[in-house]
Amino acid sequence: QVQLVESGGGLVQAGGSLRLSCAASGGTISGLVMGWFRQAPGKEREYVATISSNSGVTNYADFVKGRFTISRDNGKNMGYLQMNSLKPEDTAVYYCAVDQTTYLLVRRKSGSWGQGTQVTVSS
């Protein structure tokens, strides 16, 4: 199974930006759908965005539309989440994941998952 490691999290003021990275190893992500999810303390892990294997199709949760951009570079075996106009409610641990299809990915019952990177947005 592919191993994933997220990085790029940190502390930022409201209105600021961060770019998260997802580095894959142990296998290629080129044929897999990639997604980002997040989990705040006391809350369920929630879907943020997905991107198709060839970058042709992206989808976003309503609460990040217009602010976040998901992308990938299959040649580098990497994925990214650009986060702009951050809000305190974006504070969470952010996870990247890959699976064979979007359906399988959003089920969150299979695929490969990273350990997460902390994003904290101060007001």
PDB file of C-alpha atoms in Angstrom:
ATOM      1  CA  GLN A   1       0.000   0.000   0.000  1.00  0.00           C
ATOM      2  CA  VAL A   2       1.137   3.556  -0.707  1.00  0.00           C
ATOM      3  CA  GLN A   3       2.446   5.498   2.284  1.00  0.00           C
ATOM      4  CA  LEU A   4       1.548   9.190   2.592  1.00  0.00           C
ATOM      5  CA  VAL A   5       3.128  11.964   4.650  1.00  0.00           C
ATOM      6  CA  GLU A   6       1.539  15.403   4.994  1.00  0.00           C
ATOM      7  CA  SER A   7       3.518  18.560   5.680  1.00  0.00           C
ATOM      8  CA  GLY A   8       3.121  22.327   5.564  1.00  0.00           C
ATOM      9  CA  GLY A   9       0.787  22.858   8.476  1.00  0.00           C
ATOM     10  CA  GLY A  10       1.358  25.516  11.075  1.00  0.00           C
ATOM     11  CA  LEU A  11      -0.038  28.557  12.817  1.00  0.00           C
ATOM     12  CA  VAL A  12      -1.480  31.349  10.711  1.00  0.00           C
ATOM     13  CA  GLN A  13      -3.671  34.369  11.360  1.00  0.00           C
ATOM     14  CA  ALA A  14      -7.194  34.550  10.010  1.00  0.00           C
ATOM     15  CA  GLY A  15      -7.102  35.638   6.385  1.00  0.00           C
ATOM     16  CA  GLY A  16      -3.704  34.082   5.808  1.00  0.00           C
ATOM     17  CA  SER A  17      -2.604  31.202   3.600  1.00  0.00           C
ATOM     18  CA  LEU A  18      -0.894  27.838   3.871  1.00  0.00           C
ATOM     19  CA  ARG A  19       0.089  25.218   1.325  1.00  0.00           C
ATOM     20  CA  LEU A  20      -0.065  21.615   2.437  1.00  0.00           C
ATOM     21  CA  SER A  21       1.910  18.888   0.714  1.00  0.00           C
ATOM     22  CA  CYS A  22       1.317  15.153   0.545  1.00  0.00           C
ATOM     23  CA  ALA A  23       4.336  13.027  -0.314  1.00  0.00           C
ATOM     24  CA  ALA A  24       3.739   9.456  -1.429  1.00  0.00           C
ATOM     25  CA  SER A  25       6.148   6.560  -1.249  1.00  0.00           C
ATOM     26  CA  GLY A  26       6.059   2.813  -1.639  1.00  0.00           C
ATOM     27  CA  GLY A  27       4.064   3.076  -4.834  1.00  0.00           C
ATOM     28  CA  THR A  28       2.778   5.493  -7.427  1.00  0.00           C
ATOM     29  CA  ILE A  29      -0.305   7.645  -6.962  1.00  0.00           C
ATOM     30  CA  SER A  30      -0.648   8.255 -10.683  1.00  0.00           C
ATOM     31  CA  GLY A  31      -3.635   5.938 -11.126  1.00  0.00           C
ATOM     32  CA  LEU A  32      -5.426   6.887  -7.912  1.00  0.00           C
ATOM     33  CA  VAL A  33      -7.876   9.534  -6.800  1.00  0.00           C
ATOM     34  CA  MET A  34      -6.453  11.818  -4.107  1.00  0.00           C
ATOM     35  CA  GLY A  35      -8.397  13.636  -1.433  1.00  0.00           C
ATOM     36  CA  TRP A  36      -7.916  15.882   1.557  1.00  0.00           C
ATOM     37  CA  PHE A  37      -9.866  15.521   4.782  1.00  0.00           C
ATOM     38  CA  ARG A  38      -9.727  17.267   8.124  1.00  0.00           C
ATOM     39  CA  GLN A  39     -10.637  16.594  11.720  1.00  0.00           C
ATOM     40  CA  ALA A  40     -11.106  19.165  14.455  1.00  0.00           C
ATOM     41  CA  PRO A  41     -11.109  18.235  18.153  1.00  0.00           C
ATOM     42  CA  GLY A  42     -14.364  16.578  19.140  1.00  0.00           C
ATOM     43  CA  LYS A  43     -15.603  16.384  15.559  1.00  0.00           C
ATOM     44  CA  GLU A  44     -15.829  13.715  12.890  1.00  0.00           C
ATOM     45  CA  ARG A  45     -13.287  13.589  10.104  1.00  0.00           C
ATOM     46  CA  GLU A  46     -14.776  15.503   7.179  1.00  0.00           C
ATOM     47  CA  TYR A  47     -14.226  15.651   3.453  1.00  0.00           C
ATOM     48  CA  VAL A  48     -12.450  18.710   2.054  1.00  0.00           C
ATOM     49  CA  ALA A  49     -11.589  18.046  -1.608  1.00  0.00           C
ATOM     50  CA  THR A  50     -10.771  15.392  -4.191  1.00  0.00           C
ATOM     51  CA  ILE A  51      -8.846  15.359  -7.454  1.00  0.00           C
ATOM     52  CA  SER A  52      -8.923  12.749 -10.191  1.00  0.00           C
ATOM     53  CA  SER A  53      -5.886  10.712 -11.138  1.00  0.00           C
ATOM     54  CA  ASN A  54      -5.039  12.896 -14.146  1.00  0.00           C
ATOM     55  CA  SER A  55      -5.987  16.214 -12.443  1.00  0.00           C
ATOM     56  CA  GLY A  56      -8.928  16.587 -14.800  1.00  0.00           C
ATOM     57  CA  VAL A  57     -11.703  16.697 -12.208  1.00  0.00           C
ATOM     58  CA  THR A  58     -11.754  18.401  -8.820  1.00  0.00           C
ATOM     59  CA  ASN A  59     -14.462  18.562  -6.187  1.00  0.00           C
ATOM     60  CA  TYR A  60     -14.723  20.621  -3.024  1.00  0.00           C
ATOM     61  CA  ALA A  61     -16.773  20.745   0.115  1.00  0.00           C
ATOM     62  CA  ASP A  62     -19.000  23.817   0.168  1.00  0.00           C
ATOM     63  CA  PHE A  63     -17.189  25.373   3.106  1.00  0.00           C
ATOM     64  CA  VAL A  64     -13.884  25.645   1.204  1.00  0.00           C
ATOM     65  CA  LYS A  65     -15.081  26.521  -2.313  1.00  0.00           C
ATOM     66  CA  GLY A  66     -13.333  29.606  -3.608  1.00  0.00           C
ATOM     67  CA  ARG A  67     -10.697  29.449  -0.878  1.00  0.00           C
ATOM     68  CA  PHE A  68      -8.896  26.103  -1.245  1.00  0.00           C
ATOM     69  CA  THR A  69      -7.343  24.534  -4.337  1.00  0.00           C
ATOM     70  CA  ILE A  70      -6.381  20.872  -4.628  1.00  0.00           C
ATOM     71  CA  SER A  71      -3.673  19.862  -7.083  1.00  0.00           C
ATOM     72  CA  ARG A  72      -1.224  17.075  -7.776  1.00  0.00           C
ATOM     73  CA  ASP A  73       2.010  16.329  -9.589  1.00  0.00           C
ATOM     74  CA  ASN A  74       2.097  12.676 -10.528  1.00  0.00           C
ATOM     75  CA  GLY A  75       5.671  12.975 -11.791  1.00  0.00           C
ATOM     76  CA  LYS A  76       6.748  13.955  -8.274  1.00  0.00           C
ATOM     77  CA  ASN A  77       4.318  11.546  -6.607  1.00  0.00           C
ATOM     78  CA  MET A  78       2.947  14.539  -4.689  1.00  0.00           C
ATOM     79  CA  GLY A  79      -0.352  16.176  -3.873  1.00  0.00           C
ATOM     80  CA  TYR A  80      -1.094  19.670  -2.587  1.00  0.00           C
ATOM     81  CA  LEU A  81      -3.779  21.719  -0.916  1.00  0.00           C
ATOM     82  CA  GLN A  82      -3.471  25.487  -1.255  1.00  0.00           C
ATOM     83  CA  MET A  83      -5.493  27.167   1.477  1.00  0.00           C
ATOM     84  CA  ASN A  84      -6.281  30.879   1.232  1.00  0.00           C
ATOM     85  CA  SER A  85      -8.468  33.208   3.280  1.00  0.00           C
ATOM     86  CA  LEU A  86      -8.184  30.898   6.243  1.00  0.00           C
ATOM     87  CA  LYS A  87     -10.734  31.115   9.022  1.00  0.00           C
ATOM     88  CA  PRO A  88     -10.501  30.003  12.653  1.00  0.00           C
ATOM     89  CA  GLU A  89     -13.020  27.265  11.871  1.00  0.00           C
ATOM     90  CA  ASP A  90     -10.486  25.766   9.446  1.00  0.00           C
ATOM     91  CA  THR A  91      -8.384  24.753  12.438  1.00  0.00           C
ATOM     92  CA  ALA A  92      -7.959  20.978  12.281  1.00  0.00           C
ATOM     93  CA  VAL A  93      -5.592  18.157  11.519  1.00  0.00           C
ATOM     94  CA  TYR A  94      -5.497  17.778   7.746  1.00  0.00           C
ATOM     95  CA  TYR A  95      -5.057  14.370   6.126  1.00  0.00           C
ATOM     96  CA  CYS A  96      -4.411  13.318   2.561  1.00  0.00           C
ATOM     97  CA  ALA A  97      -5.609  10.017   1.200  1.00  0.00           C
ATOM     98  CA  VAL A  98      -5.679   8.037  -2.037  1.00  0.00           C
ATOM     99  CA  ASP A  99      -7.921   5.282  -3.303  1.00  0.00           C
ATOM    100  CA  GLN A 100      -8.914   3.653  -6.572  1.00  0.00           C
ATOM    101  CA  THR A 101     -12.131   5.640  -7.050  1.00  0.00           C
ATOM    102  CA  THR A 102     -13.810   8.731  -5.641  1.00  0.00           C
ATOM    103  CA  TYR A 103     -16.554   6.549  -4.220  1.00  0.00           C
ATOM    104  CA  LEU A 104     -14.079   4.427  -2.300  1.00  0.00           C
ATOM    105  CA  LEU A 105     -12.149   7.473  -1.120  1.00  0.00           C
ATOM    106  CA  VAL A 106     -15.131   9.292   0.370  1.00  0.00           C
ATOM    107  CA  ARG A 107     -16.318   6.115   2.085  1.00  0.00           C
ATOM    108  CA  ARG A 108     -13.143   6.414   4.182  1.00  0.00           C
ATOM    109  CA  LYS A 109     -13.028   2.668   4.692  1.00  0.00           C
ATOM    110  CA  SER A 110     -10.131   1.796   2.404  1.00  0.00           C
ATOM    111  CA  GLY A 111      -7.166   3.314   0.634  1.00  0.00           C
ATOM    112  CA  SER A 112      -4.008   4.869   2.050  1.00  0.00           C
ATOM    113  CA  TRP A 113      -4.001   7.666   4.625  1.00  0.00           C
ATOM    114  CA  GLY A 114      -1.311   9.899   6.044  1.00  0.00           C
ATOM    115  CA  GLN A 115      -0.833  10.779   9.695  1.00  0.00           C
ATOM    116  CA  GLY A 116      -1.970  14.370   9.268  1.00  0.00           C
ATOM    117  CA  THR A 117      -0.570  17.855   9.688  1.00  0.00           C
ATOM    118  CA  GLN A 118      -1.904  20.418  12.151  1.00  0.00           C
ATOM    119  CA  VAL A 119      -3.355  23.667  10.843  1.00  0.00           C
ATOM    120  CA  THR A 120      -4.195  26.312  13.424  1.00  0.00           C
ATOM    121  CA  VAL A 121      -5.846  29.580  12.435  1.00  0.00           C
ATOM    122  CA  SER A 122      -5.880  32.299  15.052  1.00  0.00           C
ATOM    123  CA  SER A 123      -8.433  35.090  15.246  1.00  0.00           C
TER     124      SER A 123
END
